[in-house]
Amino acid sequence: GEDVEQSLFLSVREGDSSVINCTYTDSSSTYLYWYKQEPGAGLQLLTYIFSNMDMKQDQRLTVLLNKKDKHLSLRIADTQTGDSAIYFCAESRGSGNTPLVFGKGTRLSVIA
Amino acid sequence: DADVTQTPRNRITKTGKRIMLECSQTKGHDRMYWYRQDPGLGLRLIYYSFDVKDINKGEISDGYSVSRQAQAKFSLSLESAIPNQTALYFCATGGGLGDEQFFGPGTRLTVL
């Protein structure tokens, strides 16, 4: 399909790991991004991965990329209440001369 | 100071009124975007501009128009507002890796 797919909701307990999944569409996508939107705010870039990588780690965040299956995931270790937000994945298709294509966002709720 | 600013932040208007939302950026990026966000629908691209002389329709341009007054300014107009244009509107700039985008804080528009 043409859409970037994400599940809409995820609920985890504080201290557990969260895994947010995304399926993208273009096998030639160069960059894949994760954005975070906190309540009442705009989107902020959380992390990104270049298509020639299969993993990227940044403190509590781990991004995994499976190019064969066009699957991207974001793992948040030791999830905190401050991680409650909407998480969007986005792909930069082809040569990067077209706008990013965003998924619909996954709302992460962290239960204390 | 914020890199991407939007005015107004909140607006309530009536059906049939003309509304302009403004966006300014200090990042020096050529690319600018307007999105709307509705619950459960994620971000939908309205218009985008890759430089001052370039304007392109996005996924949902009907009922909207834009003006790129300068590299730093990109405004969105609703010629005759209708209630289903009630939404959160985001401006973004692009110019980083791939099409990495930087978002403004959003404008909440209510059309009665």
CSV table of C-alpha atoms in Angstrom, one decimal:
chain,number,residue,atom,x,y,z
A,1,GLY,CA,0.0,0.0,0.0
A,2,GLU,CA,0.9,3.7,-0.1
A,3,ASP,CA,0.5,4.4,3.6
A,4,VAL,CA,3.0,4.3,6.4
A,5,GLU,CA,1.4,2.1,9.0
A,6,GLN,CA,1.5,2.3,12.7
A,7,SER,CA,-0.7,0.9,15.4
A,8,LEU,CA,-2.7,3.8,17.1
A,9,PHE,CA,-2.3,3.0,20.7
A,10,LEU,CA,0.2,1.4,23.1
A,11,SER,CA,0.0,1.2,26.9
A,12,VAL,CA,3.0,0.2,29.1
A,13,ARG,CA,3.9,0.3,32.8
A,14,GLU,CA,6.5,2.7,34.1
A,15,GLY,CA,9.9,1.0,34.0
A,16,ASP,CA,9.0,-1.5,31.3
A,17,SER,CA,10.3,-1.2,27.7
A,18,SER,CA,8.0,0.2,25.0
A,19,VAL,CA,8.3,-1.0,21.4
A,20,ILE,CA,6.5,1.1,18.7
A,21,ASN,CA,6.4,-0.5,15.3
A,22,CYS,CA,6.1,1.0,11.8
A,23,THR,CA,5.8,-0.4,8.3
A,24,TYR,CA,6.9,1.9,5.5
A,25,THR,CA,6.4,1.6,1.8
A,26,ASP,CA,9.4,2.6,-0.3
A,27,SER,CA,12.3,0.3,-0.4
A,28,SER,CA,14.5,3.1,-1.7
A,29,SER,CA,13.7,5.4,1.2
A,30,THR,CA,17.0,7.0,2.4
A,31,TYR,CA,16.1,8.2,5.9
A,32,LEU,CA,13.5,7.1,8.4
A,33,TYR,CA,12.6,9.2,11.3
A,34,TRP,CA,10.8,9.1,14.6
A,35,TYR,CA,9.1,12.2,15.8
A,36,LYS,CA,7.6,12.8,19.3
A,37,GLN,CA,4.6,15.0,19.9
A,38,GLU,CA,3.8,15.9,23.5
A,39,PRO,CA,0.4,17.2,24.5
A,40,GLY,CA,-0.3,20.7,23.2
A,41,ALA,CA,3.0,20.9,21.2
A,42,GLY,CA,4.4,20.4,17.8
A,43,LEU,CA,6.4,17.5,16.6
A,44,GLN,CA,10.0,17.2,17.6
A,45,LEU,CA,12.6,15.0,15.9
A,46,LEU,CA,13.5,12.2,18.3
A,47,THR,CA,15.9,10.2,16.2
A,48,TYR,CA,16.5,9.0,12.7
A,49,ILE,CA,18.2,6.1,10.9
A,50,PHE,CA,19.9,6.0,7.5
A,51,SER,CA,18.8,3.2,5.3
A,52,ASN,CA,22.3,1.5,5.2
A,53,MET,CA,22.1,0.9,8.9
A,54,ASP,CA,20.1,-1.8,10.7
A,55,MET,CA,20.3,-0.4,14.2
A,56,LYS,CA,20.9,2.8,16.0
A,57,GLN,CA,21.1,3.4,19.7
A,58,ASP,CA,20.9,6.7,21.6
A,59,GLN,CA,20.7,6.4,25.4
A,60,ARG,CA,17.3,4.8,26.1
A,61,LEU,CA,16.2,4.7,22.5
A,62,THR,CA,17.0,1.9,20.1
A,63,VAL,CA,15.9,2.0,16.4
A,64,LEU,CA,15.8,-1.2,14.4
A,65,LEU,CA,15.4,-1.3,10.7
A,66,ASN,CA,14.5,-4.3,8.6
A,67,LYS,CA,14.8,-3.3,5.0
A,68,LYS,CA,13.7,-6.6,3.6
A,69,ASP,CA,10.3,-6.3,5.4
A,70,LYS,CA,10.3,-2.5,5.3
A,71,HIS,CA,9.8,-2.5,9.1
A,72,LEU,CA,11.0,0.1,11.5
A,73,SER,CA,10.8,0.0,15.3
A,74,LEU,CA,11.5,2.3,18.2
A,75,ARG,CA,12.3,0.8,21.6
A,76,ILE,CA,12.3,3.0,24.7
A,77,ALA,CA,14.0,1.3,27.6
A,78,ASP,CA,12.9,2.1,31.2
A,79,THR,CA,9.8,3.9,30.0
A,80,GLN,CA,8.9,7.0,32.1
A,81,THR,CA,5.7,9.0,32.5
A,82,GLY,CA,7.4,11.8,30.6
A,83,ASP,CA,7.5,9.5,27.6
A,84,SER,CA,3.7,9.6,27.2
A,85,ALA,CA,3.2,11.2,23.8
A,86,ILE,CA,2.3,10.5,20.2
A,87,TYR,CA,5.1,9.0,18.2
A,88,PHE,CA,5.2,9.3,14.4
A,89,CYS,CA,7.4,7.5,12.0
A,90,ALA,CA,8.2,9.1,8.7
A,91,GLU,CA,10.0,8.0,5.6
A,92,SER,CA,12.0,10.1,3.1
A,93,ARG,CA,11.2,8.5,-0.2
A,94,GLY,CA,13.5,8.1,-3.1
A,95,SER,CA,15.9,10.9,-3.7
A,96,GLY,CA,14.5,13.1,-0.9
A,97,ASN,CA,13.0,15.6,-3.3
A,98,THR,CA,9.5,14.8,-2.1
A,99,PRO,CA,8.0,15.6,1.3
A,100,LEU,CA,8.3,13.2,4.2
A,101,VAL,CA,5.4,10.7,4.4
A,102,PHE,CA,4.2,10.3,8.0
A,103,GLY,CA,2.4,7.5,9.7
A,104,LYS,CA,-0.8,8.3,11.7
A,105,GLY,CA,1.0,8.2,15.0
A,106,THR,CA,1.1,5.8,18.0
A,107,ARG,CA,-0.2,7.2,21.3
A,108,LEU,CA,1.9,5.8,24.1
A,109,SER,CA,0.4,5.9,27.5
A,110,VAL,CA,2.6,5.1,30.5
A,111,ILE,CA,0.9,3.8,33.6
A,112,ALA,CA,2.6,4.6,36.9
B,1,ASP,CA,13.8,32.2,20.3
B,2,ALA,CA,11.9,29.5,18.5
B,3,ASP,CA,13.1,28.5,15.0
B,4,VAL,CA,9.6,28.1,13.6
B,5,THR,CA,6.9,30.4,14.8
B,6,GLN,CA,3.2,30.4,14.0
B,7,THR,CA,0.6,33.1,14.5
B,8,PRO,CA,-2.0,33.1,15.8
B,9,ARG,CA,-1.7,30.1,18.2
B,10,ASN,CA,-5.5,29.9,18.7
B,11,ARG,CA,-8.3,31.3,16.6
B,12,ILE,CA,-12.1,30.9,16.7
B,13,THR,CA,-13.9,32.1,13.6
B,14,LYS,CA,-17.3,31.7,11.9
B,15,THR,CA,-18.3,29.9,8.8
B,16,GLY,CA,-17.6,31.9,5.6
B,17,LYS,CA,-14.9,34.1,7.1
B,18,ARG,CA,-11.5,34.4,5.4
B,19,ILE,CA,-8.6,33.3,7.7
B,20,MET,CA,-4.9,33.6,7.3
B,21,LEU,CA,-2.4,31.6,9.4
B,22,GLU,CA,1.2,32.8,9.3
B,23,CYS,CA,4.5,31.0,9.6
B,24,SER,CA,8.0,32.4,10.0
B,25,GLN,CA,11.3,30.5,10.3
B,26,THR,CA,14.8,31.5,11.2
B,27,LYS,CA,16.5,28.3,10.1
B,28,GLY,CA,17.3,29.5,6.6
B,29,HIS,CA,15.6,26.5,5.0
B,30,ASP,CA,14.2,26.7,1.5
B,31,ARG,CA,11.5,24.1,2.1
B,32,MET,CA,8.3,24.9,4.0
B,33,TYR,CA,5.1,22.9,4.6
B,34,TRP,CA,1.6,23.2,6.0
B,35,TYR,CA,-0.1,20.3,7.6
B,36,ARG,CA,-3.4,19.8,9.5
B,37,GLN,CA,-3.8,17.3,12.3
B,38,ASP,CA,-7.1,15.6,13.2
B,39,PRO,CA,-7.5,12.9,15.8
B,40,GLY,CA,-7.0,9.5,14.4
B,41,LEU,CA,-5.9,10.9,11.0
B,42,GLY,CA,-2.4,11.8,11.8
B,43,LEU,CA,-0.8,14.6,9.8
B,44,ARG,CA,-2.1,15.5,6.3
B,45,LEU,CA,-0.1,17.7,4.0
B,46,ILE,CA,-2.0,20.7,2.6
B,47,TYR,CA,0.7,22.6,0.6
B,48,TYR,CA,4.4,22.7,0.4
B,49,SER,CA,7.1,24.9,-1.1
B,50,PHE,CA,10.6,23.9,-2.0
B,51,ASP,CA,11.7,27.5,-2.7
B,52,VAL,CA,10.2,30.9,-3.0
B,53,LYS,CA,9.0,30.4,-6.5
B,54,ASP,CA,7.8,26.8,-6.0
B,55,ILE,CA,4.3,25.9,-4.6
B,56,ASN,CA,2.8,22.4,-4.7
B,57,LYS,CA,-0.5,21.0,-3.6
B,58,GLY,CA,-0.4,18.3,-1.0
B,59,GLU,CA,-2.9,15.6,-0.1
B,60,ILE,CA,-5.8,17.9,1.0
B,61,SER,CA,-5.4,21.3,-0.7
B,62,ASP,CA,-9.1,22.0,-1.5
B,63,GLY,CA,-10.4,25.0,0.4
B,64,TYR,CA,-6.9,26.3,1.1
B,65,SER,CA,-4.4,28.6,-0.6
B,66,VAL,CA,-0.8,29.6,0.3
B,67,SER,CA,1.6,32.4,-0.3
B,68,ARG,CA,5.4,32.2,0.0
B,69,GLN,CA,6.3,35.8,0.6
B,70,ALA,CA,10.0,35.2,1.3
B,71,GLN,CA,12.3,32.4,2.1
B,72,ALA,CA,11.4,32.8,5.8
B,73,LYS,CA,7.6,33.2,5.4
B,74,PHE,CA,4.8,30.9,4.3
B,75,SER,CA,1.2,31.7,5.0
B,76,LEU,CA,-1.9,29.6,4.7
B,77,SER,CA,-5.3,31.0,3.9
B,78,LEU,CA,-8.8,29.6,4.2
B,79,GLU,CA,-10.8,31.6,1.7
B,80,SER,CA,-14.2,30.7,3.2
B,81,ALA,CA,-13.8,28.7,6.4
B,82,ILE,CA,-16.1,25.8,7.0
B,83,PRO,CA,-16.6,23.8,10.3
B,84,ASN,CA,-14.8,20.7,9.0
B,85,GLN,CA,-11.6,22.8,8.7
B,86,THR,CA,-11.6,22.9,12.5
B,87,ALA,CA,-8.2,21.3,13.3
B,88,LEU,CA,-4.7,21.8,14.5
B,89,TYR,CA,-2.5,23.3,11.8
B,90,PHE,CA,1.3,22.9,11.7
B,91,CYS,CA,3.9,24.7,9.7
B,92,ALA,CA,7.3,23.0,9.2
B,93,THR,CA,10.5,23.7,7.5
B,94,GLY,CA,12.8,21.2,5.8
B,95,GLY,CA,16.4,21.2,4.9
B,96,GLY,CA,18.2,18.6,7.0
B,97,LEU,CA,19.1,15.0,6.3
B,98,GLY,CA,16.7,13.6,3.6
B,99,ASP,CA,13.8,15.8,4.2
B,100,GLU,CA,14.2,16.2,8.0
B,101,GLN,CA,11.5,18.6,9.1
B,102,PHE,CA,11.3,21.1,12.0
B,103,PHE,CA,7.8,22.0,13.2
B,104,GLY,CA,6.2,25.0,14.7
B,105,PRO,CA,4.0,24.9,17.8
B,106,GLY,CA,0.8,24.7,15.9
B,107,THR,CA,-2.4,26.9,15.5
B,108,ARG,CA,-5.6,25.6,16.9
B,109,LEU,CA,-8.4,26.7,14.6
B,110,THR,CA,-12.1,26.4,15.4
B,111,VAL,CA,-14.7,27.2,12.8
B,112,LEU,CA,-18.2,27.7,14.2
